[in-house]
Amino acid sequence: MATIESILHEKRVFPPSDEFVRHANVSGLEAYRALCDEAQQDYLAFWARLARQHIDWHKPFTHVLDETNAPFYKWFDDGELNVSWNCLDRHLATNGNKTAIIFESDEGAVTHCSYRELHAQVCRFANALKSLGVKTGDRVLIYMPMRIEAVVAMQACARIGAIHSVVFGGFSAKSVRERAINAGACVIVTADQQTRGGKQHALKTTVDEALAMGGADCVRHVVVYRHTGATIAWNTPRDRWWHELIDNQSAKCDPVWVNAEHPLFTLYTSGSTGKPKGVQHSSAGYLLGAMVSIQWIFDFKPHDIFWCTADVGWITGHTYVAYGPLAMGGTQVIFEGAPTYPDAGRFWKIIQNHKVSVFYTAPTAIRSLIKLGADLPAQYDLSSLRLLGSVGEPINPEAWMWYYTVVGQSRCPIVDTWWQTETGSHMIAPTPGAIALKPGSCTFPLPGIDAAVVDEAGHAVPPGQGGFLVIKRPFPSQLRTLWNDPERFKQTYFPKDIAGGSYYLAGDSAQRSEDGYFWIMGRTDDVLNVSGHRLGTMEVESALVANPLVAEAAVVGKPHEIKGEAIVAFVVLKGIRPQGEQAAEITATLRDWVAREIGSIARPDEIRFGDNLPKTRSGKIMRRLLRALAKGETITQDTSTLENPAILEQLNQPGR
Ligand code: WTA
């Protein structure tokens, strides 16, 4: 994979075609600059104008931004709205029969769901939740397969002002339990199983396990959507079938009008400690971010067929599946399965069959599809595509070029979108009818987003120099706090030493080149990015040391051709340092153990055993040495502060 140095010297530039510019929502550089200037001249008037234009308010706001309790910012906070109403009801009169969702199952069955049908399903399920006693402000945990019903469950919560917390279906029972307890969830919505790549994975059984561990007494009901029909254990009266619950429910459910700042959802994400944090989003500001980014970056057109491949378990699946496309009144594809099932042409076939015009996926998917069939896209008709997107991790220039020339046939701009769970929507990404693209750069901030690269004190660094990526002014879609942990929110995102705590600190390092383009270099904290998924090294370490065999563990990332980063664990066992067969056995045990503790995305790629870990005399683990070892680099760093230099030799043996 290209190093950051070679990316920075990227000379290839791809300006939009005249044809694209002519039809673009933001047409030409001048139009982009005009928006930026508008924001610059009167920041609050800019956001107020957009909020009035894009959102239907039940009660219009008069305040734009309240900074009195910074960094707990409030936007539009005397306004009232309902997000589900904005996503569904407002389209019914003019677009009720328009397809909202084209769903394709793992096995290839296709269902079209109109706005009217989706609205009815959401209302029925919202009434079902009410029948279980779910009220405005209550938390509902959603642990569902990637199907229409996952969106229905989320929208139903929004409709009644319940706060959902979606947990990705790949997370373990322990993770489900931890999140349910932290959120204080009263209901869990799940399915018997999920299907991906021709395989079934338990969901309900995992929820049962999570609840059997105890501590989650807040959960009164488990609602189960019957998907595969697998036999599952049943706990009466706690468990309720989805289909039975909605059976007699009305297809009308008045939305609950909530304050603009009412929490729409929390979503757990990894940070630099062992405990995932519950990122809390607002209703109006979040919705606005989703909508303007679809308008500007995805250049939304009413006839588009939009397809974002992210699972609703991640922020991308919230903003660009469950909310954004619906709020815009668009048509989108939702796909249950895996990109490589039944073969590596599946994505291209879906694009062909459903005439997808805007396609949004992750570099890890692109890299694996290149590997499994670089020439496959040519066998499909991809002429419907007009715009491509990338998200989740830096895209290496080779993958970018393949995506551009082979998938987009050198016709479709690629929007490389930098943003985070915390920012809610795109922050730095090319406005495709305005900005010339450079492979590997997410280019320029969205209008109104004051992004910068600064040093430890918050001073701007010169072009070409790395620094911390910050956003200098509050923006509507940013997280409002961490659920149950306002202190951690302040310390993590608004540290006092950077500009007195007034900047949002993203946790990424970045550089700008002379011409102002942004280049993201990676995390500055102990967070790994494995296949575009965030994972804290501490989380994996705590999972490892929870195993009775393990005395100590340190986890680092190393570059990986497909996944971006692979997980390497350095482990000290109690009493022994296994070798040969025994090492292989224990490695297998520990890998499965971590998958059970956190979820299979956290399964270490490699484990190495030592009698100890490289530590300073004060006992601090020297992670930079471990990173070098993991990469197979010769240690050139100064090791004189190391208490036990001999250990490096031991840990230098490749693991398995
Ligand atoms: C990384 C996903 C480079 C970054 C939306 C960020 C990226 C983290 C890009 C957030 C990109 C996301 N280029 N890096 N276009 N997009 N990242 O919260 O390190 O799952 O901090 O949100 O992914 O991951 P999260």
XYZ file of C-alpha atoms and ligand atoms in Angstrom:
681
model
C 0.000 0.000 0.000
C 1.196 3.498 -0.752
C 2.842 5.394 2.045
C 1.563 8.761 3.093
C 4.605 10.398 1.458
C 3.761 9.014 -1.950
C 0.134 10.045 -1.477
C 1.181 13.594 -0.706
C 3.120 13.736 -3.925
C 0.107 12.582 -5.876
C 0.157 14.625 -9.071
C -2.898 13.229 -10.830
C -5.825 15.612 -10.819
C -9.324 14.808 -12.027
C -11.546 17.823 -12.616
C -15.259 17.161 -13.115
C -16.473 16.945 -16.697
C -18.344 19.935 -18.127
C -21.377 17.721 -18.373
C -21.220 16.852 -14.668
C -20.665 20.468 -13.669
C -23.611 21.638 -15.733
C -26.081 19.434 -13.841
C -24.458 19.539 -10.414
C -26.289 20.897 -7.372
C -23.177 22.891 -6.569
C -22.109 23.779 -10.073
C -18.519 24.916 -10.389
C -15.908 26.196 -7.996
C -17.540 29.618 -7.795
C -20.761 28.084 -6.513
C -18.835 26.155 -3.855
C -16.942 29.287 -2.852
C -20.177 31.260 -2.684
C -21.556 28.774 -0.139
C -18.340 28.920 1.893
C -18.446 32.716 1.806
C -22.054 32.751 2.883
C -21.087 30.640 5.908
C -18.074 32.821 6.573
C -20.032 36.062 6.469
C -22.875 35.005 8.724
C -22.407 31.555 10.115
C -25.687 31.408 11.991
C -27.759 32.826 9.155
C -26.207 30.240 6.826
C -27.201 27.282 8.985
C -30.585 28.805 9.778
C -31.320 29.197 6.074
C -30.436 25.550 5.413
C -32.401 24.319 8.422
C -35.499 26.149 7.185
C -35.014 24.967 3.641
C -34.448 21.277 4.342
C -36.424 20.483 7.471
C -40.186 20.682 7.946
C -40.683 22.152 11.397
C -43.722 21.578 13.543
C -42.740 24.646 15.491
C -40.212 26.927 13.795
C -37.052 27.779 15.719
C -36.031 31.307 16.565
C -32.644 30.565 18.211
C -29.944 29.165 15.965
C -27.016 28.285 18.215
C -26.765 28.301 21.979
C -23.150 28.312 23.135
C -23.780 29.239 26.760
C -22.881 25.804 28.061
C -20.085 25.015 25.576
C -19.069 22.433 24.470
C -22.639 21.225 25.057
C -23.890 23.173 22.074
C -27.540 23.409 21.156
C -28.882 24.106 17.689
C -32.320 25.402 16.726
C -33.330 24.572 20.265
C -36.712 26.215 20.525
C -37.881 24.434 17.361
C -39.915 21.232 17.250
C -39.987 18.506 14.656
C -40.214 14.796 14.152
C -37.471 13.082 12.178
C -39.654 10.199 11.003
C -42.276 12.667 9.788
C -39.538 14.424 7.819
C -38.402 11.103 6.346
C -41.829 9.706 5.484
C -45.061 11.650 5.936
C -43.988 14.738 4.089
C -43.434 12.738 0.898
C -46.793 10.981 0.933
C -48.906 13.590 -0.824
C -46.614 13.964 -3.812
C -44.470 10.833 -3.779
C -46.379 8.202 -1.833
C -45.999 5.606 -4.548
C -42.351 6.319 -5.195
C -40.064 3.449 -4.253
C -38.260 4.280 -1.040
C -36.350 1.024 -0.707
C -35.345 -1.656 -3.176
C -34.403 -4.519 -0.921
C -32.305 -7.437 -2.140
C -31.877 -10.410 0.142
C -28.748 -12.484 0.517
C -30.309 -15.082 -1.777
C -31.296 -12.487 -4.363
C -35.041 -12.003 -3.708
C -36.032 -8.418 -4.478
C -38.741 -6.381 -2.723
C -39.796 -2.841 -3.589
C -41.199 -0.770 -0.772
C -42.908 2.532 -1.521
C -42.972 5.525 0.791
C -46.600 4.760 1.571
C -45.828 1.141 2.463
C -42.813 2.085 4.517
C -44.843 4.700 6.333
C -47.493 2.113 7.193
C -44.905 -0.371 8.441
C -43.219 2.258 10.571
C -46.536 3.389 12.058
C -47.551 -0.185 12.880
C -44.279 -0.907 14.564
C -44.316 2.422 16.404
C -47.759 1.481 17.750
C -46.397 -1.942 18.669
C -43.600 -0.315 20.667
C -46.146 1.875 22.406
C -48.183 -1.227 23.257
C -45.101 -2.489 25.096
C -45.034 0.713 27.106
C -42.184 2.393 25.232
C -42.361 6.143 25.752
C -40.627 9.249 24.489
C -37.073 9.303 25.787
C -36.961 5.529 26.473
C -34.066 3.592 24.962
C -34.537 0.737 22.499
C -31.649 -1.472 21.482
C -31.783 -2.723 17.892
C -29.811 -5.839 16.952
C -31.075 -6.704 13.523
C -30.086 -8.072 10.153
C -29.595 -5.613 7.296
C -33.208 -5.682 6.141
C -36.050 -3.216 5.705
C -37.241 -4.072 9.212
C -34.063 -2.634 10.724
C -34.918 0.722 9.157
C -38.548 0.313 10.220
C -37.463 -0.242 13.824
C -35.217 2.827 13.792
C -37.823 5.042 12.160
C -40.506 3.757 14.550
C -38.372 4.835 17.505
C -37.861 8.258 15.937
C -41.599 8.500 15.397
C -42.391 8.180 19.084
C -39.286 9.957 20.334
C -37.695 6.782 21.716
C -33.892 6.799 21.494
C -32.510 3.869 19.550
C -29.146 2.309 19.929
C -28.291 -0.024 17.080
C -25.725 -2.711 17.793
C -24.055 -4.224 14.746
C -25.165 -7.842 14.263
C -21.550 -9.042 14.395
C -21.085 -7.996 18.021
C -21.051 -10.579 20.778
C -23.470 -11.282 23.633
C -21.156 -9.474 26.006
C -21.126 -6.379 23.813
C -24.916 -6.466 23.544
C -25.214 -6.741 27.310
C -22.768 -3.918 27.987
C -24.568 -1.588 25.567
C -28.043 -2.517 26.823
C -26.981 -1.738 30.377
C -25.194 1.488 29.506
C -28.165 2.715 27.504
C -30.703 1.464 30.068
C -32.673 -0.100 27.206
C -36.226 -1.224 27.985
C -36.734 -3.183 24.764
C -34.402 -5.096 22.462
C -35.521 -5.559 18.864
C -33.868 -8.491 17.136
C -34.465 -11.356 14.679
C -34.153 -15.109 14.990
C -31.088 -15.073 12.737
C -29.308 -13.063 10.126
C -28.166 -14.350 6.769
C -24.999 -13.221 5.084
C -22.951 -14.856 2.395
C -25.180 -17.952 2.453
C -24.608 -18.505 6.170
C -26.915 -18.034 9.111
C -25.806 -16.292 12.285
C -27.702 -16.297 15.551
C -29.142 -13.045 16.811
C -31.908 -14.007 19.260
C -29.737 -16.657 20.898
C -27.037 -14.036 21.376
C -29.558 -11.699 22.998
C -30.656 -14.566 25.276
C -27.054 -15.128 26.282
C -26.529 -11.420 26.871
C -29.551 -11.214 29.149
C -28.691 -14.456 30.935
C -25.415 -12.881 32.069
C -27.498 -10.625 34.297
C -27.376 -6.942 35.070
C -29.682 -5.854 32.249
C -32.901 -5.880 34.251
C -33.913 -2.711 32.471
C -34.838 -4.856 29.449
C -38.515 -5.767 29.779
C -39.159 -7.151 26.301
C -37.359 -8.740 23.392
C -39.157 -8.296 20.073
C -38.221 -10.969 17.558
C -38.584 -10.611 13.815
C -38.972 -14.023 12.176
C -36.497 -14.174 9.358
C -35.115 -17.660 8.777
C -37.624 -19.534 10.916
C -34.859 -21.182 12.947
C -35.840 -22.794 16.223
C -35.083 -20.475 19.087
C -35.645 -20.535 22.829
C -38.664 -18.570 24.021
C -39.059 -16.691 27.230
C -42.690 -15.797 28.005
C -43.818 -13.043 28.612
C -40.534 -11.282 27.880
C -40.250 -12.351 24.235
C -42.714 -11.121 21.630
C -42.958 -11.932 17.937
C -42.725 -8.908 15.677
C -45.505 -10.212 13.395
C -47.889 -10.852 16.270
C -47.233 -7.458 17.802
C -47.982 -5.511 14.642
C -50.907 -7.688 13.648
C -53.680 -5.529 15.018
C -51.878 -2.255 15.022
C -53.174 0.726 13.106
C -51.178 1.957 10.119
C -51.548 5.428 11.550
C -49.411 6.723 14.357
C -49.218 10.411 15.084
C -45.597 11.484 15.347
C -44.442 12.812 18.688
C -43.151 16.332 18.137
C -39.871 16.663 19.928
C -37.480 19.459 20.637
C -34.715 19.951 18.044
C -32.186 18.778 20.623
C -34.089 15.650 21.644
C -31.658 12.711 21.292
C -32.461 10.750 18.137
C -30.064 7.928 18.929
C -26.916 6.810 20.603
C -24.360 4.688 18.819
C -21.488 2.988 20.581
C -18.043 3.400 19.120
C -14.511 2.613 20.206
C -12.239 5.072 21.892
C -8.865 4.796 23.538
C -10.097 3.149 26.720
C -11.509 -0.341 27.087
C -15.096 0.920 27.256
C -16.990 1.865 24.091
C -18.624 5.263 24.248
C -22.256 6.041 23.528
C -22.158 8.847 20.988
C -25.382 10.830 21.375
C -26.915 12.658 18.427
C -29.619 15.295 18.268
C -32.736 15.284 16.082
C -32.639 18.458 13.970
C -28.914 19.164 13.679
C -28.210 15.548 12.791
C -30.953 15.443 10.177
C -29.713 18.683 8.655
C -26.169 17.323 8.318
C -27.498 14.191 6.617
C -29.551 16.221 4.176
C -27.074 18.913 3.151
C -24.340 16.336 2.636
C -26.576 14.251 0.368
C -27.500 17.410 -1.508
C -23.937 18.682 -1.920
C -21.655 15.657 -1.838
C -23.906 12.989 -3.354
C -25.350 15.662 -5.658
C -28.808 14.253 -4.944
C -31.297 14.111 -7.809
C -34.884 12.854 -7.340
C -34.415 10.147 -9.986
C -31.210 8.779 -8.431
C -30.975 5.191 -7.288
C -28.712 5.512 -4.300
C -26.852 2.606 -2.756
C -24.810 2.862 0.409
C -23.453 -0.575 1.275
C -22.934 0.102 5.002
C -24.791 -1.897 7.626
C -27.189 0.063 9.832
C -25.015 -1.039 12.754
C -22.539 1.715 11.832
C -22.949 5.471 11.555
C -22.754 5.313 7.758
C -25.799 3.061 7.767
C -27.624 5.500 10.040
C -26.994 8.676 8.089
C -26.865 7.332 4.538
C -29.366 4.437 4.804
C -31.858 4.848 7.639
C -32.306 8.639 7.589
C -30.646 10.738 4.880
C -31.959 9.158 1.661
C -35.482 8.974 3.103
C -35.433 12.563 4.299
C -34.488 13.572 0.745
C -37.340 11.496 -0.691
C -34.879 9.365 -2.641
C -34.881 5.757 -3.780
C -32.236 3.515 -2.289
C -31.036 -0.054 -2.442
C -30.626 -2.041 0.756
C -28.657 -5.249 0.435
C -28.669 -7.930 3.082
C -25.673 -9.919 1.971
C -21.936 -9.933 1.383
C -20.067 -8.468 -1.618
C -18.533 -11.810 -2.521
C -21.565 -14.079 -2.389
C -22.316 -16.060 -4.454
C -19.314 -14.559 -6.261
C -17.258 -11.388 -6.425
C -19.548 -9.956 -9.113
C -22.461 -9.491 -6.699
C -22.059 -5.734 -6.174
C -21.740 -5.111 -9.929
C -24.767 -7.250 -10.610
C -26.831 -5.289 -8.092
C -25.724 -2.007 -9.669
C -26.669 -3.349 -13.081
C -30.020 -4.843 -12.077
C -31.267 -1.910 -10.045
C -29.645 0.778 -12.200
C -27.798 2.278 -9.276
C -26.633 5.813 -10.035
C -24.814 6.730 -6.814
C -22.735 4.019 -5.152
C -21.089 4.463 -1.745
C -18.796 1.862 -0.212
C -15.582 1.364 1.772
C -12.001 1.012 0.514
C -11.737 -2.403 2.186
C -14.577 -3.694 -0.017
C -12.977 -2.162 -3.091
C -9.618 -3.751 -2.311
C -11.095 -7.179 -1.731
C -13.102 -6.969 -4.954
C -9.979 -5.982 -6.882
C -8.236 -8.989 -5.453
C -11.055 -11.406 -6.190
C -11.925 -10.169 -9.649
C -10.424 -6.958 -10.984
C -11.881 -7.674 -14.414
C -15.398 -8.600 -13.221
C -17.001 -5.130 -13.444
C -16.450 -5.196 -17.235
C -18.884 -8.111 -17.455
C -21.758 -5.988 -16.145
C -23.567 -2.961 -17.440
C -22.526 -0.203 -15.051
C -23.637 2.644 -17.286
C -26.266 3.791 -14.757
C -23.513 4.958 -12.380
C -22.814 8.675 -12.250
C -21.122 9.141 -8.887
C -19.010 6.957 -6.605
C -18.209 7.387 -2.936
C -15.712 6.071 -0.416
C -15.785 6.126 3.375
C -14.276 4.724 6.533
C -10.544 4.816 5.961
C -7.988 6.367 3.664
C -8.283 5.021 0.132
C -4.942 4.166 -1.401
C -4.332 5.711 -4.837
C -4.190 2.335 -6.645
C -7.594 1.331 -5.314
C -8.882 4.813 -6.135
C -7.653 4.541 -9.750
C -9.258 1.127 -10.197
C -12.537 2.375 -8.734
C -12.364 5.399 -11.019
C -11.384 3.752 -14.287
C -12.860 0.248 -14.016
C -16.038 0.802 -11.979
C -16.730 4.420 -12.910
C -15.336 4.057 -16.439
C -13.531 7.379 -15.964
C -16.917 9.073 -16.068
C -17.947 9.207 -12.414
C -16.367 11.483 -9.839
C -15.334 9.740 -6.608
C -16.293 11.478 -3.407
C -13.829 10.407 -0.706
C -15.752 11.402 2.406
C -14.006 11.986 5.717
C -16.244 11.994 8.747
C -16.903 10.040 11.948
C -19.592 8.541 14.159
C -19.230 11.719 16.195
C -19.666 14.178 13.335
C -22.888 12.532 12.145
C -22.357 13.457 8.508
C -19.656 14.312 5.965
C -17.121 16.916 7.077
C -14.390 16.918 4.439
C -15.340 15.660 0.990
C -15.334 16.944 -2.557
C -18.394 18.757 -3.814
C -18.215 16.791 -7.053
C -19.310 19.447 -9.524
C -16.853 21.931 -8.091
C -13.671 20.316 -6.854
C -10.950 18.630 -8.906
C -10.185 15.235 -7.354
C -6.836 13.838 -6.268
C -6.610 10.119 -5.516
C -6.228 9.645 -1.758
C -7.374 13.112 -0.703
C -10.772 13.893 0.763
C -10.095 17.385 -0.665
C -11.967 20.271 1.037
C -14.408 20.770 3.905
C -18.104 21.114 3.259
C -19.351 24.702 3.239
C -19.764 25.805 6.840
C -17.296 23.255 8.233
C -14.259 25.017 9.635
C -11.697 22.200 9.504
C -8.007 22.811 10.191
C -4.756 21.027 11.000
C -3.130 22.276 14.197
C -0.317 21.508 16.642
C -0.691 20.484 20.343
C -1.515 24.064 21.290
C -4.075 24.580 18.566
C -1.932 26.716 16.246
C -2.228 26.117 12.525
C 0.642 24.077 11.075
C 2.177 25.006 7.721
C 1.266 23.058 4.563
C 2.928 19.686 4.246
C 3.277 19.267 7.995
C 1.261 16.724 9.947
C -0.934 17.742 12.851
C -4.215 17.186 14.633
C -7.383 17.471 12.631
C -9.834 19.814 14.346
C -13.087 21.570 13.549
C -12.930 25.074 14.889
C -16.580 26.007 15.098
C -19.559 24.019 16.327
C -21.649 22.501 13.522
C -25.243 21.221 13.620
C -24.635 17.469 13.167
C -21.953 17.034 15.822
C -22.450 14.686 18.752
C -24.067 16.369 21.738
C -22.433 14.325 24.468
C -21.491 10.778 25.413
C -24.408 8.948 26.951
C -24.001 8.985 30.731
C -20.524 10.454 30.471
C -20.404 14.221 29.880
C -16.941 14.481 31.456
C -15.424 12.018 29.031
C -17.146 13.905 26.202
C -15.446 17.148 27.212
C -12.033 15.624 27.775
C -11.995 13.542 24.608
C -13.339 16.004 22.083
C -12.689 19.448 23.555
C -9.391 19.123 25.454
C -8.423 22.320 27.259
C -4.859 22.491 25.925
C -6.042 22.891 22.324
C -7.365 26.438 21.862
C -8.795 26.479 25.390
C -11.201 23.645 24.627
C -13.011 25.470 21.853
C -12.066 23.131 18.965
C -13.583 19.746 18.211
C -10.665 17.304 18.215
C -11.297 14.509 15.730
C -8.628 12.054 16.889
C -7.127 11.847 13.388
C -3.892 13.270 12.101
C -3.886 15.053 8.778
C -1.887 17.299 6.492
C -2.820 19.926 3.980
C -0.828 20.288 0.823
C 0.209 23.694 -0.567
C -2.992 23.917 -2.580
C -5.141 23.354 0.522
C -6.168 19.711 -0.081
C -6.670 17.640 3.070
C -4.961 14.258 3.429
C -5.985 12.064 6.356
C -3.109 10.086 7.836
C -4.767 7.944 10.501
C -5.771 7.955 14.138
C -3.746 9.699 16.791
C -5.221 7.580 19.576
C -5.101 3.859 20.221
C -7.915 3.138 17.826
C -7.428 0.707 14.964
C -9.290 0.836 11.691
C -9.906 -2.748 10.642
C -11.877 -3.058 7.408
C -13.214 0.432 8.005
C -14.411 -0.471 11.508
C -13.138 1.267 14.571
C -11.704 -0.881 17.287
C -9.880 0.205 20.434
C -6.617 -1.624 21.137
C -7.553 -1.489 24.822
C -10.835 -3.244 24.137
C -9.017 -6.162 22.527
C -6.429 -6.159 25.325
C -9.084 -6.279 28.028
C -10.771 -9.139 26.201
C -7.481 -11.060 26.051
C -6.552 -10.577 29.703
C -10.024 -11.727 30.691
C -8.933 -15.180 29.528
C -7.618 -17.266 32.460
C -4.496 -18.269 30.506
C -3.385 -14.708 29.884
C -1.256 -12.598 32.194
C -0.691 -9.587 29.985
C -1.433 -8.428 26.448
C -0.643 -5.529 24.163
C -2.367 -5.012 20.845
C -1.179 -2.987 17.868
C -2.142 -2.599 14.241
C -0.101 -3.425 11.195
C -0.820 -2.505 7.579
C -2.944 -5.064 5.753
C -3.521 -5.233 2.025
C -7.289 -5.695 2.217
C -8.372 -4.708 5.704
C -6.281 -1.556 5.916
C -5.103 -2.596 9.361
C -4.671 -6.039 10.891
C -4.697 -6.790 14.615
C -1.488 -8.129 16.127
C -1.556 -9.200 19.780
C 1.541 -9.670 21.921
C 0.618 -11.984 24.747
C 2.261 -13.126 27.962
C 0.679 -16.263 29.357
C 0.646 -17.235 33.003
C 3.701 -19.361 33.571
C 4.479 -20.610 30.060
C 5.646 -19.381 26.711
C 4.109 -21.877 24.303
C 5.881 -22.983 21.177
C 5.085 -25.161 18.174
C 1.827 -27.089 18.324
C 0.904 -25.734 21.713
C 1.325 -22.158 20.504
C -0.923 -22.921 17.533
C -3.608 -24.359 19.810
C -3.540 -21.490 22.270
C -3.557 -18.997 19.409
C -6.733 -20.571 18.035
C -8.314 -20.560 21.495
C -7.486 -16.913 22.106
C -8.660 -15.763 18.692
C -12.034 -17.411 19.259
C -12.132 -16.051 22.769
C -11.774 -12.454 21.549
C -14.428 -13.049 18.896
C -16.758 -14.256 21.634
C -15.909 -11.387 23.969
C -16.283 -8.551 21.473
C -17.365 -9.876 18.086
C -15.681 -11.498 15.134
C -14.421 -8.168 13.776
C -12.043 -8.047 16.743
C -10.485 -11.490 16.180
C -6.694 -10.935 16.196
C -4.961 -11.708 12.902
C -1.751 -12.706 14.594
C -0.698 -13.601 18.131
C 2.889 -13.665 19.387
C 3.937 -15.024 22.754
C 6.710 -13.722 24.968
C 7.922 -14.109 28.548
C 7.269 -10.424 28.937
C 6.465 -7.270 26.983
C 8.992 -4.545 26.171
C 8.682 -2.048 29.007
C 10.447 1.039 30.208
C 11.965 0.921 33.696
C 8.844 2.627 34.954
C 6.797 -0.259 33.589
C 5.243 1.415 30.560
C 4.737 -0.818 27.539
C 6.654 0.557 24.556
C 4.044 0.295 21.874
C 6.095 1.923 19.159
C 8.516 -0.990 19.415
C 5.666 -3.444 19.199
C 4.338 -1.666 16.112
C 7.751 -1.944 14.489
C 7.974 -5.633 15.400
C 4.512 -6.294 14.041
C 5.458 -4.723 10.732
C 8.626 -6.815 10.632
C 10.844 -3.736 10.736
C 14.327 -3.804 12.129
C 14.384 -1.918 15.372
C 16.392 1.222 14.840
C 14.850 3.125 17.718
C 16.703 3.740 20.918
C 16.048 0.802 23.227
C 18.306 1.961 26.044
C 15.355 2.877 28.264
C 14.067 -0.648 27.927
C 14.158 -2.759 31.040
C 14.377 -6.052 29.158
C 15.855 -5.556 25.655
C 16.251 -9.307 25.141
C 12.493 -9.649 24.938
C 12.507 -7.997 21.505
C 14.293 -11.000 20.037
C 11.613 -13.327 21.372
C 8.727 -11.201 20.124
C 10.310 -10.803 16.741
C 9.364 -14.356 15.789
C 6.353 -14.133 13.499
C 3.202 -15.336 15.178
C 0.284 -17.075 13.574
C -11.485 7.073 9.504
C -17.004 6.293 9.755
C -9.606 8.565 5.815
C -10.905 8.157 10.387
C -17.747 7.336 8.909
C -12.062 8.504 11.305
C -11.347 8.019 7.197
C -12.704 7.167 11.519
C -12.276 8.388 6.196
C -14.165 7.275 11.848
C -11.760 8.846 4.945
C -13.355 7.738 7.964
N -10.421 8.914 4.802
N -10.029 8.116 6.997
N -12.547 9.177 3.936
N -13.508 8.190 6.701
N -12.050 7.613 8.263
O -16.601 6.589 13.462
O -9.816 7.633 11.111
O -16.634 4.457 12.114
O -11.656 9.068 12.523
O -17.040 6.679 11.075
O -12.527 6.469 10.272
O -14.772 6.014 11.873
P -16.301 5.866 12.206
